[in-house]
PDB file of C-alpha atoms in Angstrom:
ATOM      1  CA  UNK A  54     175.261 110.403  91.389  1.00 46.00           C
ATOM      2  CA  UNK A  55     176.818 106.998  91.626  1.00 46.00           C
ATOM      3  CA  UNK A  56     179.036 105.524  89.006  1.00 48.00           C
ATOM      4  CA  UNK A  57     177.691 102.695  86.658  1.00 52.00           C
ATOM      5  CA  UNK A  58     179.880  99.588  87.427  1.00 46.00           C
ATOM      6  CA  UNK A  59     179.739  97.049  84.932  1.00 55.00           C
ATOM      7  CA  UNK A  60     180.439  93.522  85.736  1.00 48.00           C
ATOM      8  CA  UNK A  61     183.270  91.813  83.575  1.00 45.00           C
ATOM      9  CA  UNK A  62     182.649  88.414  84.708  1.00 47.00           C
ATOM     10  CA  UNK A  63     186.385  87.219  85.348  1.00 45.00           C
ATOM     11  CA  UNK A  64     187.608  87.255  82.097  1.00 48.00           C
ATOM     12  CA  UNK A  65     190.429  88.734  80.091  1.00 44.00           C
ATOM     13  CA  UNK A  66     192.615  92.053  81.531  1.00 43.00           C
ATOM     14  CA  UNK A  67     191.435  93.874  78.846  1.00 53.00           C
ATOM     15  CA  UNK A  68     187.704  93.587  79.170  1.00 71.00           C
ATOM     16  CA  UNK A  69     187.715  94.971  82.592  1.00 79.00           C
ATOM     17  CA  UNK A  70     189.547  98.074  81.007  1.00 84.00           C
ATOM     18  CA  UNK A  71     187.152  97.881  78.422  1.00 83.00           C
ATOM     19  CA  UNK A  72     184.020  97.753  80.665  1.00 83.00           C
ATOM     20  CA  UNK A  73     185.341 100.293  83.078  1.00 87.00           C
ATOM     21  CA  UNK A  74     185.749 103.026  80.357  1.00 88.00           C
ATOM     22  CA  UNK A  75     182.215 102.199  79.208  1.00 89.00           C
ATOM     23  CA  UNK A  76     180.785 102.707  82.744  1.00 90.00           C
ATOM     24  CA  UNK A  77     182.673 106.058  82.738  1.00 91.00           C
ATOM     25  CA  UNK A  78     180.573 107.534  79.721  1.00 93.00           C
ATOM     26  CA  UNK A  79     177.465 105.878  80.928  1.00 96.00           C
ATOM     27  CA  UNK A  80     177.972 108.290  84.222  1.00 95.00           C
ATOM     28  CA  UNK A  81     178.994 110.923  82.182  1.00 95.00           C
ATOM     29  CA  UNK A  82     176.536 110.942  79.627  1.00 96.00           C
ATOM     30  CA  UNK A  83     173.282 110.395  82.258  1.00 97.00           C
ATOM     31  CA  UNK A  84     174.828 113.622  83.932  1.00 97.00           C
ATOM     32  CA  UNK A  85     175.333 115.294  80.778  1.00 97.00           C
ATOM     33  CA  UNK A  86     171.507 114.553  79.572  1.00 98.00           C
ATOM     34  CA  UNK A  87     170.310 115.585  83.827  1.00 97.00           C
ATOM     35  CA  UNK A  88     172.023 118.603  83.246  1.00 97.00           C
ATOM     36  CA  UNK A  89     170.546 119.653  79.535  1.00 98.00           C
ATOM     37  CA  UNK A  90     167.268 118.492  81.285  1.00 98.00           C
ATOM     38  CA  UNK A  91     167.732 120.908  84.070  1.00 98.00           C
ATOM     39  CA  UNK A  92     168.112 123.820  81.477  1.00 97.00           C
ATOM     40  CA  UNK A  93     164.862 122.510  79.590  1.00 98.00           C
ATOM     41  CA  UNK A  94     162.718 122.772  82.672  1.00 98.00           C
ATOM     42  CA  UNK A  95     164.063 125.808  83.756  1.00 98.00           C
ATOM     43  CA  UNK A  96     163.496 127.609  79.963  1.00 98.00           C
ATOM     44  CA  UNK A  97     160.172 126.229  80.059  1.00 98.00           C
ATOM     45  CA  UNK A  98     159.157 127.172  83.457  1.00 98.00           C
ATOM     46  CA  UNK A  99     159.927 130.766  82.406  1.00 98.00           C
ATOM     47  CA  UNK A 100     157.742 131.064  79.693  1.00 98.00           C
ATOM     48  CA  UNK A 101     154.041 132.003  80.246  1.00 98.00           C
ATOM     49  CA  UNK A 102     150.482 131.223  78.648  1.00 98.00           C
ATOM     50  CA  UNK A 103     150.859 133.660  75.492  1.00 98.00           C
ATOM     51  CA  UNK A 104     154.574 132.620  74.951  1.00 98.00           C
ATOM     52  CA  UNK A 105     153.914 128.803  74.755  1.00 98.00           C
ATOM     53  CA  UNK A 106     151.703 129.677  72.008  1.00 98.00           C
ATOM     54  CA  UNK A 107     153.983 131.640  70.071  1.00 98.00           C
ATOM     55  CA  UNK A 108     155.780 130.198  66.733  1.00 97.00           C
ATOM     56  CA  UNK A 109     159.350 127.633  67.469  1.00 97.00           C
ATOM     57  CA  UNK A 110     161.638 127.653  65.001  1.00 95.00           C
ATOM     58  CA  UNK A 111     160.578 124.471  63.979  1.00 94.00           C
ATOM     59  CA  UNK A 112     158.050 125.011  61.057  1.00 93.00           C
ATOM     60  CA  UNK A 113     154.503 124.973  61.813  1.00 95.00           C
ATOM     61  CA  UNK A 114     155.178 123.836  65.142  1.00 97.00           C
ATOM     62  CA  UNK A 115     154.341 126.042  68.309  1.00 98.00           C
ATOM     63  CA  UNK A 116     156.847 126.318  71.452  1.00 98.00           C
ATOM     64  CA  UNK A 117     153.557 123.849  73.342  1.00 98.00           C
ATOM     65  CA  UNK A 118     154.264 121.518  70.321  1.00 98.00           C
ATOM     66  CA  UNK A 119     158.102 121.163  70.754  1.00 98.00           C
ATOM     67  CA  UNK A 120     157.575 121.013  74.838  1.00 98.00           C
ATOM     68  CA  UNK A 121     155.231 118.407  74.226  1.00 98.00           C
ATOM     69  CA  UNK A 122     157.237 116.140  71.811  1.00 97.00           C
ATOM     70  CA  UNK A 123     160.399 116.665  74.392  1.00 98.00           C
ATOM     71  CA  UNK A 124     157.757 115.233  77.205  1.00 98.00           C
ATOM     72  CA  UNK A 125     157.001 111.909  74.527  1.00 97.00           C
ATOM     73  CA  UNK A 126     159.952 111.403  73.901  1.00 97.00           C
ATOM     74  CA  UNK A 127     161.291 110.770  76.795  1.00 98.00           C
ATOM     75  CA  UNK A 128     158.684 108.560  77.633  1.00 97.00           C
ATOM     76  CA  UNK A 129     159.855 106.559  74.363  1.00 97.00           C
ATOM     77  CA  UNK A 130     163.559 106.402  75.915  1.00 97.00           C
ATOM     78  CA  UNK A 131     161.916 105.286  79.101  1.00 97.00           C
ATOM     79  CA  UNK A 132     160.347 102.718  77.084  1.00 97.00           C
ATOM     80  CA  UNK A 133     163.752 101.164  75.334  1.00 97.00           C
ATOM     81  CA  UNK A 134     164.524 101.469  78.820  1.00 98.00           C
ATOM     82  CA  UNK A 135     162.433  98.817  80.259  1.00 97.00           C
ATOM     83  CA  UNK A 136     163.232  96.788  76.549  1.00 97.00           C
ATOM     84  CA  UNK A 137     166.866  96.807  77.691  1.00 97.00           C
ATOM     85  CA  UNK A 138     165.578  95.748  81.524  1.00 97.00           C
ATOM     86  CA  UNK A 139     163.510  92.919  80.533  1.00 97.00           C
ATOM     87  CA  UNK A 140     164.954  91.792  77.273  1.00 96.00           C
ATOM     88  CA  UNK A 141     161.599  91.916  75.870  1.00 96.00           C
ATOM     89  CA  UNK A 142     160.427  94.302  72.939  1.00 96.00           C
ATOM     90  CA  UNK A 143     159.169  97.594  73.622  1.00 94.00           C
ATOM     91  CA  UNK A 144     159.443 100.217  71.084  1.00 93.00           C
ATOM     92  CA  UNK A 145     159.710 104.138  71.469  1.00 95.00           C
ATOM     93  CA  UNK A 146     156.159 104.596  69.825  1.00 93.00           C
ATOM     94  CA  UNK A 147     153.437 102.533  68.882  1.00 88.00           C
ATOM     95  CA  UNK A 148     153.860 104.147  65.270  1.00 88.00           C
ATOM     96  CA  UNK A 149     154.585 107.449  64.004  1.00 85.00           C
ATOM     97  CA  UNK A 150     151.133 108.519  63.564  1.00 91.00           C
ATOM     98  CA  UNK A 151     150.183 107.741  67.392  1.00 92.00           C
ATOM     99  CA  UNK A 152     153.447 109.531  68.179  1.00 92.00           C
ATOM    100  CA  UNK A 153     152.111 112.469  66.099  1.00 94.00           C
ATOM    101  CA  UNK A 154     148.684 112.401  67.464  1.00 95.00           C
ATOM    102  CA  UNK A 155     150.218 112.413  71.237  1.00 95.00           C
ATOM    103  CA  UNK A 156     151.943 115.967  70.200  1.00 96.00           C
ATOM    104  CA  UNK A 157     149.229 117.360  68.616  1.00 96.00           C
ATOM    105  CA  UNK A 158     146.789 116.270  71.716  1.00 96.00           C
ATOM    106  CA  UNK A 159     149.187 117.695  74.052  1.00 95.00           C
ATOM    107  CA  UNK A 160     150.363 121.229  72.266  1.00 96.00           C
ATOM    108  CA  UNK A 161     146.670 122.327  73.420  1.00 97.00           C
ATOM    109  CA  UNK A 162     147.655 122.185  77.024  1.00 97.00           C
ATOM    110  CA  UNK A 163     148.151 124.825  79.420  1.00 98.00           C
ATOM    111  CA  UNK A 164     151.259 126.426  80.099  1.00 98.00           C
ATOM    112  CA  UNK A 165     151.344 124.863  83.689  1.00 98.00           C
ATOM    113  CA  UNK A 166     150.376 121.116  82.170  1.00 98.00           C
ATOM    114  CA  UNK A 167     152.850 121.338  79.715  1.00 98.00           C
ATOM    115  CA  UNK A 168     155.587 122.276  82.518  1.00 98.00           C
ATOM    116  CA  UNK A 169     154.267 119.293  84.670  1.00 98.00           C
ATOM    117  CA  UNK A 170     153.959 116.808  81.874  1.00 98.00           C
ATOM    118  CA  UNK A 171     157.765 117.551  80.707  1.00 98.00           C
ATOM    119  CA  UNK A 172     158.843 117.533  84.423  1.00 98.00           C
ATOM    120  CA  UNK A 173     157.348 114.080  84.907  1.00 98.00           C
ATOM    121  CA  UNK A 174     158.315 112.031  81.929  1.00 98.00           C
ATOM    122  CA  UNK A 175     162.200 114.041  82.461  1.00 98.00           C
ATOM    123  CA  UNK A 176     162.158 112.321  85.744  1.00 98.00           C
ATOM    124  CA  UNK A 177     160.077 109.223  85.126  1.00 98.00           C
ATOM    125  CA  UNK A 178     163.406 108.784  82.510  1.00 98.00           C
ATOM    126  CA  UNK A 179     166.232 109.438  85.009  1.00 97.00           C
ATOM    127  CA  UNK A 180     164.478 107.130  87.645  1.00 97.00           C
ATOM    128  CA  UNK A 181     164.475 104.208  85.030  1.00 97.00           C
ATOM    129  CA  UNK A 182     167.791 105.152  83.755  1.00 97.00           C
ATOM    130  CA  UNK A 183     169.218 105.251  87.093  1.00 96.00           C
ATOM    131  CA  UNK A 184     167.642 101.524  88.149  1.00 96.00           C
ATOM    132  CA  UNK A 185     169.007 100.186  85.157  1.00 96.00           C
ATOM    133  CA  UNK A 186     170.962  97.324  86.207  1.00 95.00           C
ATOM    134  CA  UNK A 187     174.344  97.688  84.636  1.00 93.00           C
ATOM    135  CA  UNK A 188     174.780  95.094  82.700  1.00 93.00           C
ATOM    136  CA  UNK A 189     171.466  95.767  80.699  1.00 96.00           C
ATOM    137  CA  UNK A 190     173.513  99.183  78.861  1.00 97.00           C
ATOM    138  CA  UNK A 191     174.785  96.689  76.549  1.00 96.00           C
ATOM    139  CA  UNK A 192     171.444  95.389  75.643  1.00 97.00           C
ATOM    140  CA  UNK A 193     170.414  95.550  72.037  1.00 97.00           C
ATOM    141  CA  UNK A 194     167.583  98.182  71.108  1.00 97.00           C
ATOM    142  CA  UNK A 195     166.313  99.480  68.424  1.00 95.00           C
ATOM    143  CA  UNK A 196     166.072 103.329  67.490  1.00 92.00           C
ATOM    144  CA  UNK A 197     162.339 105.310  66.746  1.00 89.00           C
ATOM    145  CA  UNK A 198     163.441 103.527  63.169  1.00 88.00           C
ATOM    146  CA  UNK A 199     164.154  99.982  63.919  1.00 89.00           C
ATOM    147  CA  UNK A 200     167.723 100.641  63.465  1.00 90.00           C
ATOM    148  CA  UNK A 201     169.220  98.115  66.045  1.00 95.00           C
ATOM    149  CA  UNK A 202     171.738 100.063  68.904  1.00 96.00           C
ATOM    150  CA  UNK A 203     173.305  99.329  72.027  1.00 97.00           C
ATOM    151  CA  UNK A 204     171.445 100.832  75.226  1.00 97.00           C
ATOM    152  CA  UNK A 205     173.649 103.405  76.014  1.00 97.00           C
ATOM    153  CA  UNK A 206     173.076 104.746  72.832  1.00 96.00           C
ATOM    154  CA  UNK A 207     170.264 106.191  74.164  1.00 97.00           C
ATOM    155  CA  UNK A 208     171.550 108.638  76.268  1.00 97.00           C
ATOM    156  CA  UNK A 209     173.635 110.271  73.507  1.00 96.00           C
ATOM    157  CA  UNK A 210     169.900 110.542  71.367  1.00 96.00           C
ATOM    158  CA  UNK A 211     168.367 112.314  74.230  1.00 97.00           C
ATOM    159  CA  UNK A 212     171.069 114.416  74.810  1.00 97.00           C
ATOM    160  CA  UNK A 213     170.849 115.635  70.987  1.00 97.00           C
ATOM    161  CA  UNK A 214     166.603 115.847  71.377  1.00 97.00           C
ATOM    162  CA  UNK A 215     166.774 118.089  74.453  1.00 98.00           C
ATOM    163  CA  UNK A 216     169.458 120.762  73.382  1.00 98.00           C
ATOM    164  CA  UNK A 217     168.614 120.724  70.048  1.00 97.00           C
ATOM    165  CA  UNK A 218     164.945 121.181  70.845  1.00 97.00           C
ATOM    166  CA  UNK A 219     165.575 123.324  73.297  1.00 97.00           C
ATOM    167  CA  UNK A 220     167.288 125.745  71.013  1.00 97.00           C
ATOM    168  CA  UNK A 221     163.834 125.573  68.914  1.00 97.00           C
ATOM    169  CA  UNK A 222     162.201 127.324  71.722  1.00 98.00           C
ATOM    170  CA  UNK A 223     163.813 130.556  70.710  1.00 96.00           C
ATOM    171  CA  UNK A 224     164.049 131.444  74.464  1.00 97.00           C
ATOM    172  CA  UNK A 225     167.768 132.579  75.766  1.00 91.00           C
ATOM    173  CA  UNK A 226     169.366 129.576  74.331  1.00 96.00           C
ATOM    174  CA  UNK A 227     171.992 129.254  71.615  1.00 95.00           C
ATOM    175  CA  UNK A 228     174.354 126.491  70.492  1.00 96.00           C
ATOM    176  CA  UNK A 229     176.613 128.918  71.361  1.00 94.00           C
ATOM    177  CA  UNK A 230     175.613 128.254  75.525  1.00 95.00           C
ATOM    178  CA  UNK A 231     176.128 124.254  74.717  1.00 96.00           C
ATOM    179  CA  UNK A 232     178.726 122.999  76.738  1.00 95.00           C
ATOM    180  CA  UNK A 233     182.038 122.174  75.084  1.00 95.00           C
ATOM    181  CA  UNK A 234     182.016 118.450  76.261  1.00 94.00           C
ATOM    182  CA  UNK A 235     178.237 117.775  74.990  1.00 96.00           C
ATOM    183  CA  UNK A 236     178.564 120.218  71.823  1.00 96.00           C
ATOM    184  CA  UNK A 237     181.710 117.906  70.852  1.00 96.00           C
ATOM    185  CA  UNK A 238     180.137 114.303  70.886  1.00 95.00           C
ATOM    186  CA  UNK A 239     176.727 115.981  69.515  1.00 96.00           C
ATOM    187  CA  UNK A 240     178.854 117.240  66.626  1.00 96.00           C
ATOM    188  CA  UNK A 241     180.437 113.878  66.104  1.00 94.00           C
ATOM    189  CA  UNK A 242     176.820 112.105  66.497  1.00 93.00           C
ATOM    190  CA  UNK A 243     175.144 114.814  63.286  1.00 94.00           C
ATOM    191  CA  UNK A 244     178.204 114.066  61.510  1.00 92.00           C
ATOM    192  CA  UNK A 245     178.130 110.251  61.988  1.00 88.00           C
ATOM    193  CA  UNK A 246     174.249 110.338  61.056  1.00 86.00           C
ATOM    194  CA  UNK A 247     174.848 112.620  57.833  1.00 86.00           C
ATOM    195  CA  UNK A 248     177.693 111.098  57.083  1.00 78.00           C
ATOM    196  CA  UNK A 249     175.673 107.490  55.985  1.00 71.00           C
ATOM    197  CA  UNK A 250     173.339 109.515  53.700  1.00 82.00           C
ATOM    198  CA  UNK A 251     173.493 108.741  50.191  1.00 84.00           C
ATOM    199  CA  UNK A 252     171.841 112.663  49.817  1.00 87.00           C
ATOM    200  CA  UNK A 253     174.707 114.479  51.528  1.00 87.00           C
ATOM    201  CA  UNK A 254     177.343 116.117  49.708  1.00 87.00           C
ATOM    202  CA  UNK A 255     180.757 115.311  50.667  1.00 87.00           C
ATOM    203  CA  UNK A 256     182.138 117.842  53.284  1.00 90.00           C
ATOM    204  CA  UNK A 257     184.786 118.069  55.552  1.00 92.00           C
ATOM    205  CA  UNK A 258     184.263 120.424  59.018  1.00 94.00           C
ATOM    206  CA  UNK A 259     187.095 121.646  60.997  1.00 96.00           C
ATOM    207  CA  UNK A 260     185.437 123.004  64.516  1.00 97.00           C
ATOM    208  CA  UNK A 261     188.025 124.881  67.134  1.00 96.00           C
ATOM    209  CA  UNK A 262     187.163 123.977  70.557  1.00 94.00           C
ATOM    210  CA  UNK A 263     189.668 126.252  72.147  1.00 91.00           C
ATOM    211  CA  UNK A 264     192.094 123.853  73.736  1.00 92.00           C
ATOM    212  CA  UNK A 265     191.772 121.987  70.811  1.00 95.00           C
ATOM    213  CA  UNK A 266     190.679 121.281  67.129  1.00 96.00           C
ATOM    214  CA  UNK A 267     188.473 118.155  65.481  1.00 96.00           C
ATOM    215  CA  UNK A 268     188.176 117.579  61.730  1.00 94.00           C
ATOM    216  CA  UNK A 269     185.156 115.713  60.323  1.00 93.00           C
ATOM    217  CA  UNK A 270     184.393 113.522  56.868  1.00 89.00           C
ATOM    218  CA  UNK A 271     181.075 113.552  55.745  1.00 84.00           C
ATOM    219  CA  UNK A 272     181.512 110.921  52.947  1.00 72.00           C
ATOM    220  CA  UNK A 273     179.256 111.855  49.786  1.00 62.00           C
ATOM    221  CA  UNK A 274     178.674 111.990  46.242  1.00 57.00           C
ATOM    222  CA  UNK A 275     180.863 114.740  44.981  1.00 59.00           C
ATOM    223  CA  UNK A 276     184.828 115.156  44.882  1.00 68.00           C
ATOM    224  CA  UNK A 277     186.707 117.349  46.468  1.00 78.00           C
ATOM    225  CA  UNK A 278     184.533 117.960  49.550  1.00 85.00           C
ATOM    226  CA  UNK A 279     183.806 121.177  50.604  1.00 89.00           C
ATOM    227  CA  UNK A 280     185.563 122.547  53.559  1.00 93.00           C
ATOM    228  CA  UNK A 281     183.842 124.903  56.617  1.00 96.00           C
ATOM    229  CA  UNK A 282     185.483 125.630  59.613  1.00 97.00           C
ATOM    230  CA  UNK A 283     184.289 127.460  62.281  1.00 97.00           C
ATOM    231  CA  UNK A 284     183.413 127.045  66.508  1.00 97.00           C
ATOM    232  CA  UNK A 285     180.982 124.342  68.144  1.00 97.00           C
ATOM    233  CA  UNK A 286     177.937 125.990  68.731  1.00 96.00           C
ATOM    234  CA  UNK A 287     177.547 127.524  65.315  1.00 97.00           C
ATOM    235  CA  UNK A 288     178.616 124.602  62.916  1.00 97.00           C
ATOM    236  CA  UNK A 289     176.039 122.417  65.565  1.00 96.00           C
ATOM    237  CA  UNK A 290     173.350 124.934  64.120  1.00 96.00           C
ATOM    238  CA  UNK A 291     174.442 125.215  60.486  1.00 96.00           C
ATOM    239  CA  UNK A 292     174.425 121.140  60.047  1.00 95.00           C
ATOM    240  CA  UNK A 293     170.560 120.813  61.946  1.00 95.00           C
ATOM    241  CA  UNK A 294     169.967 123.386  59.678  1.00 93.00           C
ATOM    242  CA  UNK A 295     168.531 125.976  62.577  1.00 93.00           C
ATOM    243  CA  UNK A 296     171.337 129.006  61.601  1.00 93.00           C
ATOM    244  CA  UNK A 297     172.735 130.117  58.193  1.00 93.00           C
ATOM    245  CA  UNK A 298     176.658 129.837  57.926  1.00 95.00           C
ATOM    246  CA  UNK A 299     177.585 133.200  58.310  1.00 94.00           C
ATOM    247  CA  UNK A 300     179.517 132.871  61.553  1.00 96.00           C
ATOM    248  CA  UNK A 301     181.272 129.916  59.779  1.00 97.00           C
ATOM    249  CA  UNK A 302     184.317 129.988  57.064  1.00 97.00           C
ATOM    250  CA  UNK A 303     184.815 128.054  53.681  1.00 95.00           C
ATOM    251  CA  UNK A 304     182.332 126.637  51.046  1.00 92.00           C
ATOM    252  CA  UNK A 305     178.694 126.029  51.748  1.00 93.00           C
ATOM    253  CA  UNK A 306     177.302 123.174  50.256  1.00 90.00           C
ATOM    254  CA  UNK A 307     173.676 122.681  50.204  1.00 89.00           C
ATOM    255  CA  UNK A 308     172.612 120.171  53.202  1.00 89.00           C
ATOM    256  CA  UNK A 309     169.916 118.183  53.093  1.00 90.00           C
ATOM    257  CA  UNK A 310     167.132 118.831  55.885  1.00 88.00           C
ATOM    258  CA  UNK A 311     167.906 117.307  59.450  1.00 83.00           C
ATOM    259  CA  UNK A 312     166.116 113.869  60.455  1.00 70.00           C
TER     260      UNK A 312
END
């Protein structure tokens, strides 16, 4: 895949520096969300008829629902996508309940059209993310909430949507099989996200990487935090909420549920 090169116009030494290292996690971040993707499609393809109907481990949703909502929302991306392109307004969904309706429609599919509707919107994504001019990554968006964001942004969303989701498959995939570089930003990006909510207790999380160690703040309510330390893949799980905290150490606060 070919590097994003952002243009920096003639101006200052630093902005070149500046743009450069942005272009580097633009490339790294589109490979990072191809490769989750990959995964996805392969999990998926290996289930069968009976097994897409079968209970996720997201409540009251089947395995077809949380294939199907993967499938939509990368068609949303795709459409911030063409937002970013044109400069013109073009929201992830129409409105939650059409967004709703879309996953309820398509959870009734067949194995095989689920498969082929995931495979298509996956790639309809890359092929828009991949024409993107460069300069448009540094577009202002807004989130499935309004919540104004830079372009790139996006990548780090989807990235967070297809392993998280594709741990609610319950289908020979942990946290635990995230890779170290994409379980490390996706812990920073839950803890970033928790950390603005007024209904999160205050927490600090210590996660061992192996080579090396990252503490988190979650700022909250209550004084002193609590403290949990522990390895990516299961403090990833314990903050969505998807796994208890026994593989974890310290004091477990109550969280609040996941977005």
């Amino acid at each position: 895949m070919a590097d994003i090169v952002l243009g920096t116009g003639g101006r200052s030494s630093t902005q070149p520096a500046a743009a450069a290292h942005l272009a580097h996690q633009i490339t790294a971040q589109l490979t990072a969300v191809e490769r989750a993707s990959s995964r996805l499609l392969d999990t998926v393809a290996e289930l069968d008829e009976l097994a897409v109907r079968q209970p996720s481990l997201l409540p009251g949703w089947s395995r077809a629902h949380v294939i199907t909502h993967l499938a939509r929302n990368a068609d949303g991306f795709h459409n911030l996508l063409i937002w970013a392109r044109t400069g013109v307004e073009h929201a992830m969904y129409a409105s939650g309940d059409d967004r709703d309706e879309a996953i309820a429609e398509g959870a009734v599919r067949s194995h095989r059209l689920l498969l082929e509707d995931l495979a298509a919107s996956c790639e309809r994504f890359a092929h828009a993310a991949h024409a993107l001019p460069a300069a448009a990554w540094t577009a202002e968006i807004a989130d499935a909430v309004g919540d104004p964001m830079p372009a790139h942004h996006m990548l780090r969303l989807r990235l967070l949507e297809v392993w998280t989701h594709l741990v609610d498959l319950d289908h020979d995939v942990d946290f635990a099989d995230i890779p170290q570089p994409d379980a490390e930003q996706l812990l920073e990006d839950v803890v970033q996200q928790f950390g603005g909510r007024p209904d999160v207790p205050a927490l600090s999380v210590e996660v061992d990487f192996g080579d090396h160690r990252r503490s988190w703040d979650l700022r909250g309510t209550t004084s002193p935090p609590s403290r949990v330390r522990g390895e990516p893949g299961p403090m990833l799980g314990w903050l969505l909420g998807r796994t208890g905290p026994d593989r974890l150490d310290g004091d477990f606060p109550n969280l609040p549920r996941w977005l």
